[in-house]
Tab-separated table of C-alpha atoms in Angstrom:
chain	number	residue	atom	x	y	z
A	1	MET	CA	-12.221	-4.331	-8.252
A	2	LYS	CA	-11.167	-7.154	-8.778
A	3	ARG	CA	-7.920	-7.666	-10.014
A	4	ASP	CA	-6.313	-10.604	-11.722
A	5	LEU	CA	-3.146	-10.462	-8.988
A	6	ILE	CA	-4.939	-12.081	-6.493
A	7	THR	CA	-4.596	-15.258	-9.036
A	8	ASN	CA	-0.966	-14.599	-7.603
A	9	LEU	CA	-1.309	-14.192	-3.741
A	10	GLU	CA	-3.459	-17.228	-3.832
A	11	LYS	CA	-0.419	-19.332	-5.757
A	12	TRP	CA	1.836	-17.906	-3.012
A	13	LYS	CA	-0.283	-18.825	-0.618
A	14	ASN	CA	-0.284	-21.862	-1.872
A	15	SER	CA	3.515	-22.238	-2.395
A	16	PRO	CA	5.763	-25.101	-0.740
A	17	THR	CA	8.586	-23.075	-1.023
A	18	ARG	CA	6.201	-19.422	0.024
A	19	LYS	CA	8.962	-16.638	1.132
A	20	PRO	CA	7.242	-13.941	3.624
A	21	LEU	CA	5.967	-11.496	0.347
A	22	ILE	CA	6.723	-7.924	-0.166
A	23	LEU	CA	4.197	-6.633	-3.059
A	24	GLN	CA	5.398	-3.578	-4.328
A	25	GLY	CA	3.676	-0.574	-6.643
A	26	ALA	CA	3.022	3.331	-6.746
A	27	ARG	CA	0.419	5.172	-4.847
A	28	GLN	CA	-2.617	4.291	-5.041
A	29	VAL	CA	-3.015	1.657	-7.096
A	30	GLY	CA	-4.983	-0.551	-4.704
A	31	LYS	CA	-2.489	-2.203	-2.360
A	32	THR	CA	-4.206	-2.243	-0.081
A	33	PHE	CA	-7.589	-2.912	-0.916
A	34	LEU	CA	-6.257	-6.633	-2.814
A	35	LEU	CA	-4.671	-7.470	0.827
A	36	LYS	CA	-7.267	-7.111	2.056
A	37	GLU	CA	-9.962	-9.092	-0.329
A	38	PHE	CA	-6.886	-11.223	-0.653
A	39	GLY	CA	-6.851	-12.843	2.995
A	40	LYS	CA	-10.964	-11.960	3.115
A	41	THR	CA	-12.098	-14.952	0.635
A	42	ASN	CA	-8.204	-16.570	1.332
A	43	PHE	CA	-8.038	-17.142	5.422
A	44	ASP	CA	-9.954	-17.245	8.185
A	45	SER	CA	-8.328	-14.207	9.833
A	46	CYS	CA	-6.998	-11.494	8.366
A	47	ILE	CA	-5.166	-8.774	10.719
A	48	TYR	CA	-3.832	-5.598	9.598
A	49	LEU	CA	-1.771	-3.066	10.617
A	50	ASN	CA	-0.127	0.393	9.152
A	51	PHE	CA	3.073	1.668	10.279
A	52	ASP	CA	2.237	5.323	9.060
A	53	ALA	CA	-1.525	5.749	10.934
A	54	ASP	CA	-0.627	3.900	14.518
A	55	GLU	CA	3.037	4.946	15.164
A	56	THR	CA	3.186	2.323	18.725
A	57	LEU	CA	3.213	0.000	16.576
A	58	ASP	CA	7.069	0.325	16.896
A	59	THR	CA	7.232	-1.523	20.783
A	60	ILE	CA	6.253	-4.553	19.554
A	61	PHE	CA	8.820	-4.450	16.964
A	62	ASN	CA	12.051	-2.931	18.283
A	63	GLY	CA	14.518	-4.239	20.122
A	64	THR	CA	13.207	-8.575	19.570
A	65	HIS	CA	13.960	-11.012	16.460
A	66	LYS	CA	12.210	-13.794	18.259
A	67	ILE	CA	9.028	-14.175	15.883
A	68	SER	CA	7.426	-15.985	18.692
A	69	ASP	CA	7.887	-13.057	20.557
A	70	ILE	CA	6.475	-10.059	18.142
A	71	ILE	CA	3.820	-12.661	16.507
A	72	ASP	CA	2.151	-12.521	20.855
A	73	LEU	CA	2.130	-9.061	20.784
A	74	ILE	CA	-0.057	-8.476	18.147
A	75	GLY	CA	-2.261	-11.546	18.819
A	76	ILE	CA	-2.450	-9.470	22.141
A	77	ARG	CA	-3.426	-6.217	20.194
A	78	GLU	CA	-5.374	-7.219	18.239
A	79	GLU	CA	-7.663	-9.373	20.351
A	80	LYS	CA	-6.638	-12.146	17.807
A	81	LYS	CA	-5.712	-15.229	17.744
A	82	ILE	CA	-2.893	-16.073	15.505
A	83	ILE	CA	-2.569	-18.725	12.971
A	84	PRO	CA	-0.429	-19.830	10.813
A	85	GLY	CA	-2.433	-21.176	7.906
A	86	LYS	CA	-4.626	-19.993	8.300
A	87	THR	CA	-4.121	-16.290	9.785
A	88	LEU	CA	-2.981	-13.489	6.597
A	89	LEU	CA	-0.404	-10.586	8.677
A	90	ILE	CA	-0.484	-7.534	6.514
A	91	PHE	CA	2.667	-5.327	7.634
A	92	ASP	CA	1.084	-1.533	5.603
A	93	GLU	CA	3.640	1.185	4.199
A	94	VAL	CA	6.259	-0.922	6.875
A	95	GLN	CA	8.282	0.900	4.928
A	96	PHE	CA	8.230	3.450	8.121
A	97	GLN	CA	9.515	0.667	10.804
A	98	GLU	CA	12.664	-0.624	10.136
A	99	TYR	CA	13.219	-3.479	12.409
A	100	ALA	CA	9.372	-4.401	11.402
A	101	LEU	CA	10.984	-4.929	7.598
A	102	ASN	CA	13.125	-6.898	8.845
A	103	SER	CA	11.932	-8.781	10.836
A	104	LEU	CA	10.630	-10.761	6.940
A	105	LYS	CA	13.693	-12.180	7.272
A	106	TYR	CA	13.277	-13.945	11.074
A	107	PHE	CA	10.513	-15.082	9.029
A	108	GLN	CA	11.270	-16.760	6.979
A	109	GLU	CA	13.881	-18.129	8.881
A	110	ASN	CA	12.863	-19.198	12.612
A	111	ALA	CA	8.743	-18.912	11.384
A	112	PRO	CA	8.230	-19.497	8.049
A	113	GLU	CA	4.309	-22.103	8.326
A	114	TYR	CA	3.923	-18.079	8.562
A	115	HIS	CA	1.533	-15.998	5.760
A	116	ILE	CA	3.600	-12.403	6.549
A	117	VAL	CA	2.756	-9.920	3.464
A	118	ALA	CA	4.012	-5.967	3.514
A	119	ALA	CA	3.956	-3.888	1.288
A	120	GLY	CA	4.008	0.463	0.755
A	121	SER	CA	2.765	3.592	-1.026
A	122	LEU	CA	7.603	4.085	-1.819
A	123	LEU	CA	8.582	1.261	-0.182
A	124	GLY	CA	10.691	0.107	-3.763
A	125	ILE	CA	12.713	4.333	-2.330
A	126	SER	CA	13.184	2.637	1.164
A	127	LEU	CA	14.883	-0.949	-0.891
A	128	SER	CA	16.862	0.935	-2.857
A	129	GLY	CA	18.308	2.775	0.262
A	130	LYS	CA	18.669	-0.289	2.209
A	131	LYS	CA	22.130	-2.486	1.956
A	132	SER	CA	21.675	-4.245	4.847
A	133	PHE	CA	17.723	-6.158	3.748
A	134	PRO	CA	18.179	-9.686	3.014
A	135	VAL	CA	18.709	-10.607	-0.655
A	136	GLY	CA	16.774	-14.179	-1.545
A	137	LYS	CA	14.712	-14.219	2.915
A	138	VAL	CA	11.672	-12.558	-0.186
A	139	ASN	CA	9.090	-12.799	-2.499
A	140	PHE	CA	8.436	-9.802	-4.757
A	141	MET	CA	5.576	-8.347	-6.408
A	142	THR	CA	3.902	-5.681	-8.107
A	143	LEU	CA	0.326	-3.914	-8.727
A	144	HIS	CA	0.907	-2.191	-11.149
A	145	PRO	CA	-2.934	0.625	-12.034
A	146	MET	CA	-4.701	-1.315	-13.580
A	147	ASN	CA	-5.053	-3.569	-17.616
A	148	PHE	CA	-7.422	-2.989	-20.170
A	149	LEU	CA	-8.233	-6.352	-19.281
A	150	GLU	CA	-9.803	-5.495	-15.308
A	151	PHE	CA	-11.025	-2.876	-16.832
A	152	LEU	CA	-13.492	-4.198	-18.582
A	153	THR	CA	-14.300	-6.461	-15.952
A	154	ALA	CA	-14.645	-2.994	-13.702
A	155	LEU	CA	-17.462	-2.452	-16.886
A	156	SER	CA	-19.223	-5.692	-15.926
A	157	LYS	CA	-18.143	-6.122	-19.950
A	158	THR	CA	-17.627	-9.853	-18.841
A	159	SER	CA	-18.114	-11.695	-21.641
A	160	LEU	CA	-15.920	-9.645	-23.985
A	161	ARG	CA	-13.579	-10.568	-21.127
A	162	GLU	CA	-13.169	-13.728	-21.776
A	163	PHE	CA	-13.634	-13.183	-25.496
A	164	LEU	CA	-10.277	-12.098	-25.145
A	165	ASP	CA	-8.744	-13.778	-22.486
A	166	ASN	CA	-9.660	-16.917	-25.555
A	167	LYS	CA	-8.229	-15.234	-28.435
A	168	LYS	CA	-5.041	-18.152	-29.619
A	169	ASP	CA	-4.553	-16.696	-32.854
A	170	TYR	CA	-4.770	-13.363	-34.669
A	171	SER	CA	-7.876	-14.199	-37.427
A	172	ASP	CA	-9.997	-11.174	-37.264
A	173	ILE	CA	-12.549	-10.582	-34.986
A	174	PRO	CA	-16.382	-9.434	-36.069
A	175	ASP	CA	-16.187	-5.753	-36.465
A	176	VAL	CA	-19.329	-4.871	-33.702
A	177	LEU	CA	-16.883	-6.453	-31.576
A	178	HIS	CA	-13.855	-5.146	-32.637
A	179	ARG	CA	-15.800	-1.341	-32.605
A	180	GLU	CA	-17.034	-1.794	-29.263
A	181	LEU	CA	-13.097	-2.916	-27.867
A	182	THR	CA	-11.890	0.139	-29.457
A	183	SER	CA	-14.060	2.633	-28.105
A	184	LEU	CA	-13.156	1.633	-24.849
A	185	LEU	CA	-9.907	1.242	-25.289
A	186	LYS	CA	-10.433	5.236	-26.300
A	187	ILE	CA	-12.443	5.456	-22.744
A	188	TYR	CA	-9.870	3.217	-20.912
A	189	THR	CA	-7.136	5.350	-22.122
A	190	PHE	CA	-8.502	8.832	-20.907
A	191	ILE	CA	-10.062	7.396	-17.465
A	192	GLY	CA	-5.919	5.142	-17.068
A	193	GLY	CA	-6.259	1.985	-14.011
A	194	MET	CA	-6.261	4.020	-10.923
A	195	PRO	CA	-9.242	2.517	-9.133
A	196	GLU	CA	-10.250	5.386	-7.265
A	197	ALA	CA	-10.260	7.279	-10.877
A	198	VAL	CA	-12.286	3.539	-12.572
A	199	SER	CA	-14.911	3.638	-8.839
A	200	VAL	CA	-15.456	7.686	-9.935
A	201	TYR	CA	-16.453	6.766	-14.007
A	202	LEU	CA	-17.736	3.867	-12.641
A	203	GLN	CA	-19.967	5.101	-9.883
A	204	THR	CA	-21.392	8.239	-11.993
A	205	HIS	CA	-20.015	8.286	-15.429
A	206	ASP	CA	-18.767	11.812	-15.889
A	207	LEU	CA	-15.448	12.527	-17.207
A	208	ILE	CA	-14.829	15.539	-15.231
A	209	GLU	CA	-15.481	13.833	-11.877
A	210	VAL	CA	-12.396	11.542	-12.986
A	211	ARG	CA	-10.807	14.401	-13.820
A	212	LYS	CA	-10.917	16.179	-10.768
A	213	ILE	CA	-10.164	12.827	-8.960
A	214	GLN	CA	-7.267	12.711	-11.589
A	215	ASN	CA	-6.093	15.183	-10.061
A	216	GLU	CA	-5.653	14.727	-6.951
A	217	ILE	CA	-3.737	11.604	-7.261
A	218	LEU	CA	-1.290	14.164	-9.082
A	219	SER	CA	-0.933	16.051	-6.344
A	220	SER	CA	-1.328	13.551	-3.499
A	221	GLN	CA	1.554	12.339	-5.548
A	222	ARG	CA	4.256	15.614	-5.629
A	223	LYS	CA	3.162	16.134	-1.972
A	224	ASP	CA	4.659	12.507	-1.454
A	225	PHE	CA	7.966	14.578	-3.329
A	226	ALA	CA	7.927	17.689	-0.517
A	227	ARG	CA	7.340	14.716	2.614
A	228	HIS	CA	9.638	11.727	1.106
A	229	ALA	CA	12.626	12.595	-0.580
A	230	SER	CA	15.363	16.070	0.351
A	231	LYS	CA	14.242	19.994	-0.260
A	232	ALA	CA	16.721	19.466	-3.453
A	233	ASP	CA	16.029	16.533	-4.811
A	234	ALA	CA	11.592	16.898	-4.270
A	235	ILE	CA	12.825	20.363	-6.076
A	236	LYS	CA	14.604	18.152	-9.567
A	237	ILE	CA	11.758	15.571	-8.939
A	238	ASN	CA	9.246	17.627	-9.664
A	239	GLN	CA	11.065	19.309	-13.256
A	240	ILE	CA	11.374	15.686	-13.720
A	241	LEU	CA	7.627	14.960	-14.077
A	242	ASP	CA	6.793	18.479	-15.653
A	243	SER	CA	9.250	17.550	-18.547
A	244	ILE	CA	7.426	14.365	-18.862
A	245	PRO	CA	4.595	15.992	-21.888
A	246	LEU	CA	7.497	17.682	-23.831
A	247	GLN	CA	10.118	15.204	-24.052
A	248	LEU	CA	6.422	13.195	-25.425
A	249	ALA	CA	5.210	15.994	-28.118
A	250	LYS	CA	9.476	16.130	-29.300
A	251	GLU	CA	9.245	13.833	-32.579
A	252	ASN	CA	12.348	11.532	-31.230
A	253	LYS	CA	11.651	11.019	-28.051
A	254	LYS	CA	14.633	10.612	-26.160
A	255	PHE	CA	14.980	11.987	-22.802
A	256	VAL	CA	17.412	14.978	-22.918
A	257	PHE	CA	18.186	16.787	-19.856
A	258	SER	CA	17.905	20.088	-21.548
A	259	ALA	CA	14.036	19.873	-22.148
A	260	VAL	CA	13.931	19.541	-17.797
A	261	LYS	CA	15.899	22.122	-17.716
A	262	GLY	CA	18.040	24.449	-19.379
A	263	SER	CA	21.311	23.659	-18.642
A	264	ALA	CA	20.288	20.467	-16.835
A	265	ARG	CA	23.559	17.641	-17.154
A	266	SER	CA	22.784	14.385	-16.707
A	267	ARG	CA	24.364	13.540	-13.766
A	268	ASP	CA	22.450	16.318	-11.291
A	269	TYR	CA	19.381	14.967	-12.270
A	270	GLU	CA	20.246	11.164	-11.744
A	271	THR	CA	18.848	10.773	-7.811
A	272	ALA	CA	15.486	12.305	-8.528
A	273	MET	CA	15.576	9.980	-11.941
A	274	GLN	CA	16.259	7.006	-9.569
A	275	TRP	CA	13.461	8.219	-7.495
A	276	LEU	CA	10.685	8.199	-9.648
A	277	LEU	CA	11.764	5.277	-11.008
A	278	ASP	CA	12.129	3.540	-7.614
A	279	ALA	CA	8.467	4.810	-6.747
A	280	GLY	CA	6.561	3.439	-9.955
A	281	LEU	CA	5.595	6.944	-11.034
A	282	ILE	CA	7.560	6.041	-14.710
A	283	HIS	CA	8.726	4.104	-17.059
A	284	LYS	CA	11.985	3.674	-18.601
A	285	VAL	CA	12.628	2.007	-21.791
A	286	THR	CA	16.739	1.989	-22.890
A	287	CYS	CA	17.587	1.674	-26.464
A	288	VAL	CA	19.652	-1.308	-28.006
A	289	SER	CA	22.470	-0.196	-30.795
A	290	ARG	CA	21.480	-4.484	-32.115
A	291	PRO	CA	18.483	-6.007	-31.340
A	292	LEU	CA	20.633	-9.054	-29.896
A	293	LEU	CA	20.692	-11.613	-26.770
A	294	PRO	CA	21.186	-10.768	-24.526
A	295	LEU	CA	19.859	-6.985	-24.402
A	296	ASP	CA	21.067	-5.290	-22.478
A	297	ALA	CA	25.098	-6.391	-24.159
A	298	TYR	CA	24.057	-3.204	-26.598
A	299	LEU	CA	22.711	-0.729	-24.580
A	300	THR	CA	23.239	2.830	-25.181
A	301	ALA	CA	23.617	5.877	-23.152
A	302	ALA	CA	19.386	6.751	-25.120
A	303	PHE	CA	16.659	5.959	-22.562
A	304	LYS	CA	13.058	7.350	-22.773
A	305	ILE	CA	10.689	7.647	-21.278
A	306	TYR	CA	6.980	7.611	-20.053
A	307	PHE	CA	4.854	8.136	-17.116
A	308	PHE	CA	3.353	4.980	-14.944
A	309	ASP	CA	-0.507	5.525	-15.914
A	310	THR	CA	-2.153	7.114	-19.250
A	311	GLY	CA	-5.244	8.289	-17.348
A	312	LEU	CA	-3.544	10.625	-15.458
A	313	LEU	CA	-0.738	11.689	-18.282
A	314	ALA	CA	-4.227	12.511	-20.316
A	315	ALA	CA	-4.822	14.466	-16.652
A	316	MET	CA	-1.210	16.256	-16.509
A	317	VAL	CA	-1.706	18.066	-20.547
A	318	ASN	CA	-4.892	18.177	-19.790
A	319	LEU	CA	-6.405	16.155	-22.173
A	320	SER	CA	-9.860	17.406	-23.218
A	321	GLN	CA	-12.626	14.644	-23.853
A	322	GLN	CA	-13.641	16.169	-26.700
A	323	THR	CA	-11.055	14.354	-27.788
A	324	LEU	CA	-13.254	10.934	-27.330
A	325	ILE	CA	-15.464	12.096	-29.778
A	326	GLY	CA	-12.823	11.390	-33.225
A	327	GLU	CA	-12.042	7.880	-34.124
A	328	SER	CA	-8.374	8.271	-33.521
A	329	ASP	CA	-7.776	11.141	-32.087
A	330	ILE	CA	-7.278	10.871	-28.405
A	331	PHE	CA	-4.351	8.250	-29.304
A	332	ILE	CA	-2.737	10.860	-32.136
A	333	HIS	CA	-2.533	13.498	-29.488
A	334	PHE	CA	0.701	15.174	-29.141
A	335	LYS	CA	2.366	13.049	-32.083
A	336	GLY	CA	1.342	9.856	-30.716
A	337	SER	CA	2.386	9.912	-27.233
A	338	MET	CA	-0.460	9.020	-25.494
A	339	THR	CA	-0.862	5.088	-27.400
A	340	GLU	CA	2.523	4.733	-26.992
A	341	ASN	CA	1.983	5.631	-22.847
A	342	LEU	CA	-1.173	3.144	-23.253
A	343	ALA	CA	1.121	0.608	-24.712
A	344	VAL	CA	4.010	1.148	-21.887
A	345	GLN	CA	1.613	0.035	-19.518
A	346	ALA	CA	-0.118	-3.091	-20.911
A	347	LEU	CA	3.841	-4.954	-21.871
A	348	ILE	CA	5.411	-3.669	-18.471
A	349	PRO	CA	3.556	-6.113	-16.319
A	350	THR	CA	4.500	-9.149	-18.086
A	351	HIS	CA	7.926	-7.081	-19.715
A	352	GLU	CA	9.276	-5.339	-17.079
A	353	ARG	CA	12.737	-4.483	-18.890
A	354	LEU	CA	11.420	-2.707	-22.055
A	355	TYR	CA	13.506	-1.969	-25.229
A	356	TYR	CA	13.616	-0.046	-28.334
A	357	TRP	CA	16.296	0.357	-31.284
A	358	ARG	CA	16.757	3.672	-33.279
A	359	SER	CA	19.245	3.814	-37.332
A	360	GLU	CA	21.243	5.999	-37.480
A	361	GLY	CA	19.873	6.974	-39.853
A	362	GLN	CA	16.282	7.762	-38.096
A	363	ALA	CA	14.385	4.779	-38.519
A	364	GLU	CA	12.789	3.532	-34.679
A	365	ILE	CA	11.388	0.210	-33.582
A	366	ASP	CA	9.037	1.518	-30.707
A	367	PHE	CA	9.431	-1.292	-28.753
A	368	ILE	CA	12.262	-4.822	-28.769
A	369	LEU	CA	11.056	-7.617	-26.880
A	370	SER	CA	13.197	-10.551	-25.728
A	371	VAL	CA	10.430	-13.111	-25.037
A	372	GLU	CA	11.948	-16.540	-24.505
A	373	ASP	CA	15.053	-17.496	-26.919
A	374	LYS	CA	12.725	-14.909	-29.830
A	375	ILE	CA	13.088	-11.225	-29.808
A	376	VAL	CA	10.529	-8.977	-31.732
A	377	PRO	CA	9.787	-5.326	-32.067
A	378	ILE	CA	6.331	-4.425	-32.060
A	379	GLU	CA	5.072	-0.578	-34.347
A	380	ILE	CA	3.003	0.796	-32.702
A	381	LYS	CA	0.448	3.776	-34.947
A	382	SER	CA	-2.089	4.883	-33.374
A	383	GLY	CA	-4.216	5.219	-37.034
A	384	THR	CA	-5.102	2.147	-39.301
A	385	SER	CA	-3.024	4.104	-41.362
A	386	VAL	CA	0.493	1.123	-40.484
A	387	LYS	CA	2.569	2.050	-43.694
A	388	SER	CA	5.369	2.666	-42.146
A	389	LYS	CA	9.132	2.545	-44.188
A	390	SER	CA	10.988	1.512	-40.143
A	391	LEU	CA	10.000	-2.423	-39.581
A	392	GLY	CA	10.277	-3.055	-43.181
A	393	ILE	CA	14.241	-0.563	-42.279
A	394	TYR	CA	14.067	-3.233	-39.408
A	395	ALA	CA	13.398	-6.450	-41.452
A	396	ASP	CA	16.393	-5.817	-43.994
A	397	LYS	CA	18.674	-4.995	-41.936
A	398	PHE	CA	18.801	-7.624	-39.019
A	399	SER	CA	15.916	-10.440	-41.310
A	400	PRO	CA	13.247	-11.602	-37.634
A	401	ALA	CA	11.669	-14.559	-37.874
A	402	THR	CA	7.744	-11.870	-36.685
A	403	LEU	CA	7.235	-8.054	-37.445
A	404	LEU	CA	4.270	-7.334	-34.529
A	405	ARG	CA	2.451	-4.021	-35.232
A	406	ALA	CA	-0.169	-2.409	-33.022
A	407	SER	CA	-2.811	-0.313	-34.577
A	408	LEU	CA	-6.307	0.589	-34.062
A	409	LYS	CA	-7.132	-2.273	-37.351
A	410	ASN	CA	-7.995	-4.846	-36.497
A	411	PHE	CA	-6.556	-8.903	-36.447
A	412	SER	CA	-4.635	-9.711	-39.819
A	413	HIS	CA	-1.973	-11.801	-39.967
A	414	HIS	CA	0.813	-11.418	-43.394
A	415	GLY	CA	4.337	-13.143	-44.251
A	416	ILE	CA	6.671	-12.224	-40.639
A	417	THR	CA	4.087	-8.920	-39.580
A	418	ILE	CA	1.250	-10.067	-37.005
A	419	GLU	CA	-1.205	-6.776	-36.253
A	420	ILE	CA	-2.653	-6.812	-33.222
A	421	PRO	CA	-5.541	-3.926	-32.190
A	422	LEU	CA	-4.053	-1.923	-29.414
A	423	TYR	CA	-6.621	-2.870	-26.669
A	424	ALA	CA	-4.442	-7.072	-27.122
A	425	LEU	CA	-0.984	-5.287	-26.431
A	426	ILE	CA	-2.212	-6.609	-22.894
A	427	LYS	CA	-2.468	-10.123	-24.796
A	428	VAL	CA	1.257	-9.556	-26.765
A	429	HIS	CA	3.151	-12.498	-24.084
A	430	SER	CA	0.085	-15.126	-24.614
A	431	PHE	CA	0.385	-14.674	-28.348
A	432	LEU	CA	4.085	-15.173	-29.113
A	433	ASN	CA	4.282	-17.702	-26.937
């Protein structure tokens, strides 16, 4: 599976200001595969250490901050010579070895010539709980589930991918290409971007087999809750996760804790919610009272929660593959929530924080983006009918320079309103720039 993030890894490798790198991402998004592939294609040698699978690694790091000793011991153990600039060191599941995690600081300070990458499925949780972790001593990247462009690459739809990559304006595209891209987007929405699910589809083209893998991934995530969270928190984490489809099925998708448990209060679930956020399993979209810069100055207490992978969300709600037959069935399922979740998955890699706006009169803009010095409202539509009062109300109230709407329609541009197909949401950032 070719992943686009390898380009960022190559830039990191060649950066004169490079620091040890921490690669974050949810469980099973492909971090280990990507790092091994990066090592194989960009270095003469690669040493992979897994701190969850091998407890004997503790003896290398315990009690020493001396990088030369650590390097010597790793080299002897692995029977490999570690050469600065030519050897990649991968510390996987590094959250299980605090000394190894802290050694990144000493690599940066005393041996910056070495290329070190650390990763871990629950590394975000580990880092959030370590007040002593040295800020400014490492670089960070996040690997998300495969996006639609990566999905096209996996399906060997190279020409289609290049066509989208090279699209620079809002002129409509040939209908035959628009229809094919929309059809592939429906399949992507059902499968999602988890590499194993995509791989099974490539091998079998059997959506029943894909669903089995999706359910196995969901099951393994829940086992993580029991293994890595307290018993009380694990119960609450599962309750929040179970409530997500119910929250998204509401007309007003604002997250309410009473849907988690009748008597639930936000403060009782703060730790569990943060656990899911730190694990990369959910994304939070916060409501702003006014769409003005800086958006964080206008935050309200309201927010929505979306799942990190649309395919896994489809498995959670047992979405039938029959929804792929109709023109827009999969997108309109439970009040268009599959489409909104798809949009979040497309936007989050280039916009770490997402916002939305809702008026007192119930007008709502699904997403508000901050792009350099511009505020861009985005409305998401699940079909080809794009009539909306909300965009008009927003335009009258705030006089935006641009209104953006994503739907199943082709590209078009009318006045300040830009129409883009849902499959092009992944390119919104480059379009707006």
